[in-house]
Coordinates of C-alpha atoms in Angstrom, one line a residue:
M1 CA 108.9 73.1 78.9
P2 CA 106.6 73.1 75.8
A3 CA 107.6 70.7 73.0
F4 CA 107.9 73.7 70.7
Y5 CA 111.1 74.8 72.4
W6 CA 112.6 71.4 72.3
I7 CA 111.9 71.2 68.6
K8 CA 113.6 74.5 68.0
K9 CA 116.6 73.4 70.0
I10 CA 117.0 70.3 67.9
L11 CA 116.7 72.4 64.7
F12 CA 119.3 75.0 65.8
I13 CA 122.0 72.7 67.2
M14 CA 125.4 74.3 67.4
N15 CA 128.6 72.4 66.6
R16 CA 131.3 74.8 65.5
K17 CA 134.9 75.7 66.4
L18 CA 135.3 79.0 68.2
L19 CA 136.7 81.8 66.0
F20 CA 140.0 83.1 67.3
L21 CA 138.5 86.2 68.9
E22 CA 136.0 84.0 70.8
R23 CA 138.7 81.6 71.7
F24 CA 140.9 84.4 73.0
I25 CA 138.1 85.5 75.4
Y26 CA 137.4 81.9 76.4
G27 CA 141.0 81.3 77.3
D28 CA 141.3 77.9 78.9
G29 CA 137.7 78.1 80.2
T30 CA 138.8 78.2 83.9
I31 CA 138.7 82.0 84.5
P32 CA 135.3 83.6 84.7
K33 CA 134.9 86.3 82.1
N34 CA 131.4 87.4 82.7
I35 CA 129.3 90.4 81.8
T36 CA 126.3 91.5 83.9
F37 CA 123.5 93.8 82.7
T38 CA 120.9 95.1 85.1
V39 CA 117.6 97.0 84.8
K40 CA 115.5 98.4 87.6
M41 CA 111.8 98.1 86.9
R42 CA 108.6 99.2 88.7
G43 CA 105.7 96.8 88.5
T44 CA 105.2 93.1 89.0
I45 CA 106.2 90.0 87.1
T46 CA 105.5 86.4 87.8
W47 CA 107.8 83.3 88.0
N48 CA 105.9 81.5 85.2
N49 CA 106.2 84.5 82.8
L50 CA 109.9 84.9 83.6
R51 CA 110.5 81.2 83.0
Q52 CA 108.6 81.2 79.7
A53 CA 110.3 84.4 78.5
L54 CA 113.7 83.0 79.2
A55 CA 112.8 79.8 77.4
K56 CA 111.7 81.7 74.3
V57 CA 114.9 83.8 74.3
Q58 CA 117.1 80.7 74.7
A59 CA 115.2 79.0 71.9
K60 CA 115.8 81.9 69.5
H61 CA 119.6 82.1 70.1
P62 CA 121.5 78.8 69.4
V63 CA 124.5 79.8 71.4
L64 CA 122.4 80.2 74.6
A65 CA 121.8 76.4 74.5
A66 CA 125.4 75.5 73.9
G67 CA 128.5 74.8 76.1
V68 CA 132.1 74.8 75.1
V69 CA 133.8 71.4 74.6
E70 CA 137.5 71.0 73.7
D71 CA 138.4 68.4 71.2
G72 CA 141.4 66.0 71.4
T73 CA 143.8 68.7 70.3
G74 CA 142.5 71.2 72.9
V75 CA 140.6 73.3 70.4
P76 CA 137.3 74.6 71.9
W77 CA 134.0 74.2 70.1
F78 CA 130.5 75.5 70.8
V79 CA 128.4 72.3 71.2
T80 CA 124.7 71.9 72.0
P81 CA 124.5 69.1 74.6
A82 CA 122.0 66.2 74.2
A83 CA 120.1 67.5 77.2
V84 CA 119.8 71.3 77.0
M85 CA 119.5 72.9 80.4
P86 CA 117.2 75.9 80.9
V87 CA 118.7 79.2 81.8
P88 CA 119.2 79.2 85.6
I89 CA 117.2 81.7 87.7
R90 CA 118.4 82.9 91.0
V91 CA 115.8 84.8 93.2
A92 CA 116.9 87.0 96.1
E93 CA 115.1 89.7 98.1
R94 CA 115.8 93.3 97.2
Y95 CA 116.3 95.7 100.1
T96 CA 118.1 98.8 98.7
D97 CA 118.8 100.4 95.4
D98 CA 122.5 99.3 95.7
D99 CA 121.9 95.6 96.3
W100 CA 122.5 94.8 92.6
L101 CA 126.1 96.1 92.8
A102 CA 127.2 93.4 95.3
V103 CA 125.3 90.8 93.4
S104 CA 126.9 91.9 90.2
E105 CA 130.4 91.5 91.7
E106 CA 129.4 88.0 92.9
E107 CA 128.1 87.0 89.5
C108 CA 131.2 88.3 87.7
A109 CA 133.3 86.0 89.8
R110 CA 131.1 82.9 89.7
P111 CA 132.1 80.5 86.9
F112 CA 129.7 78.9 84.4
D113 CA 129.6 75.2 83.7
M114 CA 131.5 75.8 80.4
R115 CA 131.2 72.3 79.1
N116 CA 127.4 71.8 79.5
G117 CA 126.1 75.3 79.4
P118 CA 124.1 77.4 79.2
L119 CA 126.5 80.3 79.3
M120 CA 123.8 82.7 80.5
R121 CA 121.9 82.9 83.8
F122 CA 119.4 85.3 85.4
V123 CA 119.2 87.0 88.8
W124 CA 115.9 88.4 90.0
L125 CA 116.2 90.8 93.0
R126 CA 112.6 90.9 94.0
G127 CA 110.9 93.7 95.9
A128 CA 107.3 94.6 96.7
N129 CA 106.8 96.8 93.6
I130 CA 110.4 97.3 92.4
S131 CA 112.7 94.6 91.0
D132 CA 116.2 94.5 89.6
L133 CA 116.5 92.1 86.7
M134 CA 120.1 91.0 86.0
L135 CA 121.4 89.0 83.0
V136 CA 124.8 87.3 83.4
C137 CA 126.6 86.0 80.3
H138 CA 130.0 84.7 79.5
H139 CA 131.8 87.2 77.3
C140 CA 132.7 84.6 74.7
I141 CA 129.0 84.5 73.6
C142 CA 128.0 88.1 74.3
D143 CA 129.2 91.6 73.7
G144 CA 127.5 94.8 74.8
A145 CA 125.0 94.9 71.9
S146 CA 124.1 91.2 72.4
I147 CA 123.2 91.6 76.1
V148 CA 121.1 94.6 75.3
T149 CA 119.3 92.5 72.6
V150 CA 118.6 89.7 75.1
M151 CA 117.3 92.2 77.7
R152 CA 115.1 93.9 75.2
E153 CA 113.6 90.6 74.1
L154 CA 113.1 89.5 77.7
L155 CA 111.3 92.6 78.7
L156 CA 109.0 92.4 75.7
L157 CA 108.1 88.8 76.5
L158 CA 107.5 89.6 80.2
D159 CA 105.0 92.2 79.1
Q160 CA 103.6 90.3 76.1
P161 CA 104.1 86.5 76.6
D162 CA 102.7 85.7 73.2
A163 CA 105.0 88.1 71.2
E164 CA 107.2 86.6 68.5
I165 CA 110.9 87.4 68.6
G166 CA 111.9 85.3 65.6
S167 CA 114.8 82.8 65.2
Y168 CA 117.9 82.3 63.1
N169 CA 120.6 79.8 62.2
S170 CA 124.0 80.8 63.6
F171 CA 127.0 80.7 61.3
N172 CA 128.9 77.4 61.3
S173 CA 132.5 78.5 60.5
I174 CA 134.7 81.4 59.6
R175 CA 133.7 80.7 56.0
D176 CA 130.1 81.8 56.8
V177 CA 131.4 85.2 58.1
V178 CA 134.4 86.0 55.8
P179 CA 134.1 85.7 52.0
V180 CA 136.0 82.7 50.7
E181 CA 137.9 85.0 48.3
V182 CA 139.4 86.8 51.3
L183 CA 140.2 83.6 53.1
T184 CA 142.1 82.2 50.1
N185 CA 143.7 85.5 49.1
A186 CA 147.5 85.0 48.9
G187 CA 148.2 88.3 50.5
V188 CA 145.9 87.7 53.4
R189 CA 147.3 84.2 54.0
F190 CA 150.9 85.5 53.9
R191 CA 150.0 88.3 56.3
G192 CA 148.3 85.9 58.7
K193 CA 151.3 83.6 58.7
L194 CA 153.8 86.4 59.1
V195 CA 151.8 88.1 62.0
S196 CA 151.6 84.7 63.7
L197 CA 155.3 84.1 63.4
L198 CA 156.2 87.5 64.7
L199 CA 153.8 87.1 67.6
R200 CA 155.4 83.7 68.4
I201 CA 158.9 85.3 68.5
F202 CA 157.6 88.2 70.6
L203 CA 155.9 85.9 73.1
F204 CA 159.0 83.8 73.5
F205 CA 161.0 86.8 74.7
A206 CA 158.1 88.2 76.7
A207 CA 157.6 84.9 78.6
S208 CA 159.8 86.1 81.5
A209 CA 157.7 89.2 82.2
K210 CA 157.1 89.8 85.9
P211 CA 153.5 88.8 86.9
I212 CA 151.2 91.7 88.0
K213 CA 150.0 91.6 91.5
W214 CA 146.4 92.3 91.0
G215 CA 144.5 94.4 93.5
R216 CA 140.8 95.2 94.1
S217 CA 138.5 95.7 91.1
Y218 CA 136.1 98.5 91.4
F219 CA 133.7 100.7 89.3
V220 CA 132.7 104.3 89.6
R221 CA 129.3 105.3 88.2
W222 CA 127.7 108.7 87.4
Q223 CA 125.4 110.3 84.9
L224 CA 124.4 113.6 83.3
S225 CA 121.0 115.1 83.6
Q226 CA 118.6 115.1 80.7
E227 CA 119.4 118.8 80.2
E228 CA 123.2 118.3 80.3
T229 CA 122.9 115.4 77.9
A230 CA 120.9 117.5 75.4
M231 CA 123.4 120.3 75.7
L232 CA 126.3 118.0 74.9
T233 CA 124.5 116.5 72.0
E234 CA 123.6 119.9 70.6
R235 CA 127.1 121.3 71.1
C236 CA 128.6 118.3 69.2
R237 CA 126.0 118.8 66.4
Q238 CA 127.0 122.4 66.1
E239 CA 130.7 121.5 66.0
E240 CA 129.9 118.7 63.5
V241 CA 131.6 116.0 65.6
T242 CA 130.3 112.9 67.2
V243 CA 129.6 112.6 70.9
H244 CA 131.9 109.6 70.9
A245 CA 134.9 111.6 69.7
A246 CA 134.1 114.4 72.2
L247 CA 134.0 112.0 75.1
C248 CA 137.2 110.3 74.0
V249 CA 139.1 113.6 74.1
V250 CA 137.5 114.7 77.3
F251 CA 138.6 111.5 79.1
L252 CA 142.1 111.5 77.5
C253 CA 142.5 115.1 78.8
A254 CA 141.4 114.0 82.2
F255 CA 143.8 111.1 82.3
R256 CA 146.6 113.4 81.2
Q257 CA 145.6 115.9 84.0
V258 CA 145.6 113.2 86.7
K259 CA 148.4 110.9 85.5
G260 CA 150.7 113.5 83.9
H261 CA 153.3 112.0 81.6
Q262 CA 152.3 108.5 82.6
A263 CA 149.3 109.0 80.3
G264 CA 149.7 107.9 76.7
R265 CA 147.0 110.0 75.0
K266 CA 145.6 106.8 73.4
V267 CA 142.1 105.3 73.7
F268 CA 141.1 101.8 72.5
C269 CA 137.6 101.7 71.1
P270 CA 135.6 98.5 70.3
V271 CA 133.7 98.6 67.0
N272 CA 130.5 96.7 66.4
L273 CA 131.1 94.1 63.7
R274 CA 127.4 94.1 62.7
R275 CA 127.8 97.3 60.7
Y276 CA 130.4 95.6 58.4
I277 CA 129.4 91.9 58.1
P278 CA 126.0 91.1 56.5
A279 CA 126.2 87.5 57.8
I280 CA 125.9 88.8 61.4
Q281 CA 122.4 90.0 61.8
P282 CA 121.6 92.9 64.1
D283 CA 119.9 90.6 66.7
M284 CA 122.5 87.8 66.5
L285 CA 124.5 87.1 69.6
L286 CA 128.3 87.1 69.4
G287 CA 131.1 87.8 71.9
F288 CA 133.7 89.7 69.9
A289 CA 134.3 92.9 68.1
T290 CA 136.9 94.6 66.0
S291 CA 138.6 97.7 67.3
T292 CA 140.4 100.9 66.6
T293 CA 143.0 102.9 68.6
L294 CA 142.8 106.7 68.6
T295 CA 145.5 109.2 69.6
M296 CA 144.8 112.7 70.9
D297 CA 147.0 115.6 69.7
A298 CA 149.7 116.4 72.2
N299 CA 149.7 120.2 71.7
P300 CA 148.3 121.7 74.9
E301 CA 147.6 125.0 73.2
L302 CA 144.9 123.5 70.9
P303 CA 141.3 124.3 72.0
L304 CA 139.3 121.4 73.2
F305 CA 137.0 121.2 70.2
E306 CA 139.9 121.5 67.8
K307 CA 141.4 118.3 69.4
I308 CA 138.0 116.7 69.1
R309 CA 137.6 117.6 65.4
R310 CA 141.0 116.1 64.7
L311 CA 140.3 112.9 66.6
N312 CA 136.9 112.7 65.0
A313 CA 138.5 112.9 61.5
R314 CA 140.9 110.1 62.4
L315 CA 138.0 108.0 63.7
T316 CA 135.9 108.6 60.6
N317 CA 138.8 107.7 58.4
Q318 CA 139.6 104.5 60.3
L319 CA 136.0 103.4 60.3
E320 CA 135.6 104.0 56.5
H321 CA 138.8 102.1 55.6
M322 CA 138.6 99.3 58.2
D323 CA 139.5 96.0 56.7
V324 CA 137.2 93.8 58.9
Y325 CA 137.3 90.7 56.7
G326 CA 141.1 90.9 56.5
K327 CA 141.5 91.3 60.3
L328 CA 139.2 88.3 61.0
A329 CA 141.0 86.1 58.4
T330 CA 144.4 87.1 59.8
C331 CA 143.4 86.4 63.4
E332 CA 142.5 82.8 62.5
Y333 CA 146.2 82.0 62.0
Q334 CA 146.8 82.8 65.7
H335 CA 144.8 79.8 67.2
P336 CA 148.0 78.0 68.3
L337 CA 149.0 81.1 70.3
A338 CA 145.7 81.7 72.0
N339 CA 146.7 80.5 75.5
R340 CA 150.1 82.1 75.4
L341 CA 148.5 85.4 74.3
E342 CA 146.1 85.2 77.2
R343 CA 148.9 84.7 79.7
F344 CA 150.8 87.6 78.2
F345 CA 147.9 90.0 78.3
S346 CA 147.2 89.0 81.9
N347 CA 150.4 90.8 82.7
A348 CA 150.6 93.4 80.0
K349 CA 150.2 97.1 80.8
G350 CA 149.4 98.2 77.2
N351 CA 150.2 101.6 75.7
H352 CA 146.7 103.1 75.9
D353 CA 145.1 105.0 78.7
L354 CA 141.7 103.3 78.6
T355 CA 139.1 101.4 76.6
F356 CA 136.1 103.5 75.8
S357 CA 132.9 101.7 74.8
N358 CA 130.0 103.9 73.8
M359 CA 126.8 101.8 73.6
G360 CA 124.9 104.8 72.3
R361 CA 121.1 105.2 72.7
L362 CA 119.9 101.9 74.2
D363 CA 117.1 100.3 72.3
I364 CA 115.0 99.5 75.4
P365 CA 111.6 101.1 75.9
K366 CA 110.9 102.9 79.2
Y367 CA 107.2 102.1 79.3
Y368 CA 105.4 98.8 79.0
D369 CA 101.8 97.8 79.6
L370 CA 102.6 95.9 82.9
F371 CA 105.6 97.7 84.2
E372 CA 108.0 100.6 83.7
V373 CA 111.8 100.5 83.3
D374 CA 113.1 103.0 85.8
T375 CA 116.9 102.7 85.3
V376 CA 119.2 100.8 83.0
H377 CA 122.6 100.2 84.6
N378 CA 125.7 100.0 82.3
P379 CA 127.1 96.5 81.9
I380 CA 129.8 95.4 84.4
L381 CA 132.7 93.2 83.6
I382 CA 135.7 92.5 85.8
F383 CA 138.6 91.2 83.8
K384 CA 142.1 90.7 85.2
S385 CA 143.6 90.9 81.7
A386 CA 145.6 93.6 79.9
N387 CA 144.9 97.2 80.8
P388 CA 141.6 97.0 82.7
N389 CA 140.9 100.8 82.6
G390 CA 137.5 100.9 80.9
I391 CA 134.8 103.5 80.5
I392 CA 131.3 102.5 79.3
A393 CA 128.8 105.1 78.3
S394 CA 125.1 104.6 77.3
T395 CA 122.0 106.7 76.9
F396 CA 118.6 105.8 78.3
N397 CA 115.6 108.1 78.9
E398 CA 117.6 110.9 77.4
Q399 CA 120.3 110.6 80.1
L400 CA 124.0 109.8 79.4
S401 CA 125.4 107.4 82.0
F402 CA 129.0 106.4 82.6
S403 CA 130.9 103.6 84.4
L404 CA 134.6 103.6 85.0
L405 CA 135.9 100.1 85.7
S406 CA 139.4 99.3 86.7
N407 CA 141.7 97.6 89.2
D408 CA 143.9 99.1 92.0
A409 CA 146.9 97.5 90.4
Y410 CA 146.6 99.7 87.4
L411 CA 144.6 102.8 88.6
P412 CA 143.9 103.5 92.3
E413 CA 140.3 104.2 92.9
E414 CA 141.0 107.7 94.2
E415 CA 142.7 108.5 90.9
A416 CA 139.7 107.1 89.0
V417 CA 137.4 109.5 90.9
A418 CA 139.8 112.3 90.2
I419 CA 139.7 111.5 86.4
K420 CA 135.9 111.4 86.5
D421 CA 135.8 114.8 88.2
A422 CA 138.4 116.3 85.8
A423 CA 136.5 115.0 82.8
M424 CA 133.2 116.4 84.0
E425 CA 134.7 119.8 84.9
L426 CA 136.1 120.0 81.4
L427 CA 132.9 118.9 79.8
F428 CA 130.7 121.3 81.9
K429 CA 133.0 124.2 81.2
E430 CA 132.3 123.7 77.5
L431 CA 128.6 123.2 78.1
M432 CA 128.4 126.3 80.3
E433 CA 130.0 128.4 77.5
L434 CA 127.3 127.1 75.1
A435 CA 124.6 127.9 77.7
A436 CA 125.9 131.4 78.1
I437 CA 126.0 132.0 74.4
Q438 CA 122.4 130.7 74.0
A439 CA 121.3 132.9 76.9
A440 CA 122.9 135.9 75.3
I441 CA 121.2 135.2 72.0
Q442 CA 117.8 134.7 73.6
G443 CA 118.2 137.9 75.7
S444 CA 119.2 140.1 72.7

């Protein structure tokens, strides 16, 4: 490897304690909590270009050179080892368009060397003129936005090996992320200690909860056409609501239709911290997010878009008044409870129907000089923790794609398919009404 990369690794050494949200994802380090992200490309790449591109990406992001080391008290730290290992590359032959699915399941279940790192690896499913390129990251270093960033940088370097992708120093502690006046605020400190105490009491009484007998994890995938995607976007624009709010309500209605009164009308939505915290740059890797929980109106007589408008208003209000710094500061008091919380959530059913993560329009070009990105598959993560019902949405090449991920212990696959069908039937009903109106206007 060129000396340039070793110099950068020396300059950007990591040695910091995991923030609580990172530590909660890390757990005790023994359970794989991996994310895979795959693109299908047409064209050719070379081993040397791939190796060089991965080296430059690893050199940019300090956490990609680090492992996780626990100190004498069991507290985990991100630490750059004396001998930094390059990102491992696994090459396999590509035979069908579905090969990546089986490989993704394997990679989700395959643990990392947490102590020595790196906590990212790469799989190249190689065909004659078509390849699937798969990134695999541990979730404690990488959220959805992070893994898209890495893939975008990697594709750029495969096409233009001399391109510059920059560099940065990662934050060293919670004090680099949350202002000191928040961390030292008496009210924040009191709330942090109180929440920690209440959690400790709750976990004491919840310790006897019956373990869940986990079943088979699975994922259901589908997408809208470019025309359908455009129609949904236009309808939401006309109704002055976000696509995110519309999809939340559509999926909650579908859960209600399939699960009946077992459905809770609540959706859990991760929120990208980068929009709130200047210290976290847009291209910086991190493995955690804040969140918001939204509840759909129960009145069955309300029209669909009235439900969407009400949920959209709640979402807007929550995002505008979200106390991100206070949340992060309060969470730091929960470090002693991290392992007990993880054990609890491994058996908790939760009071929400699903987690909905809308990645939006992916910042990945379709066309390059040397190749073309044919398909971008939504990230896959298989966690046996808390309620695993999750839907991921993203838009690439003007097409909205969905993945529903769950486990038979929580949601049988046939019910997941029924929820997908019910959601799309409801969505298309609204789209067809819009299409009929537009056709009538054009015909008049």
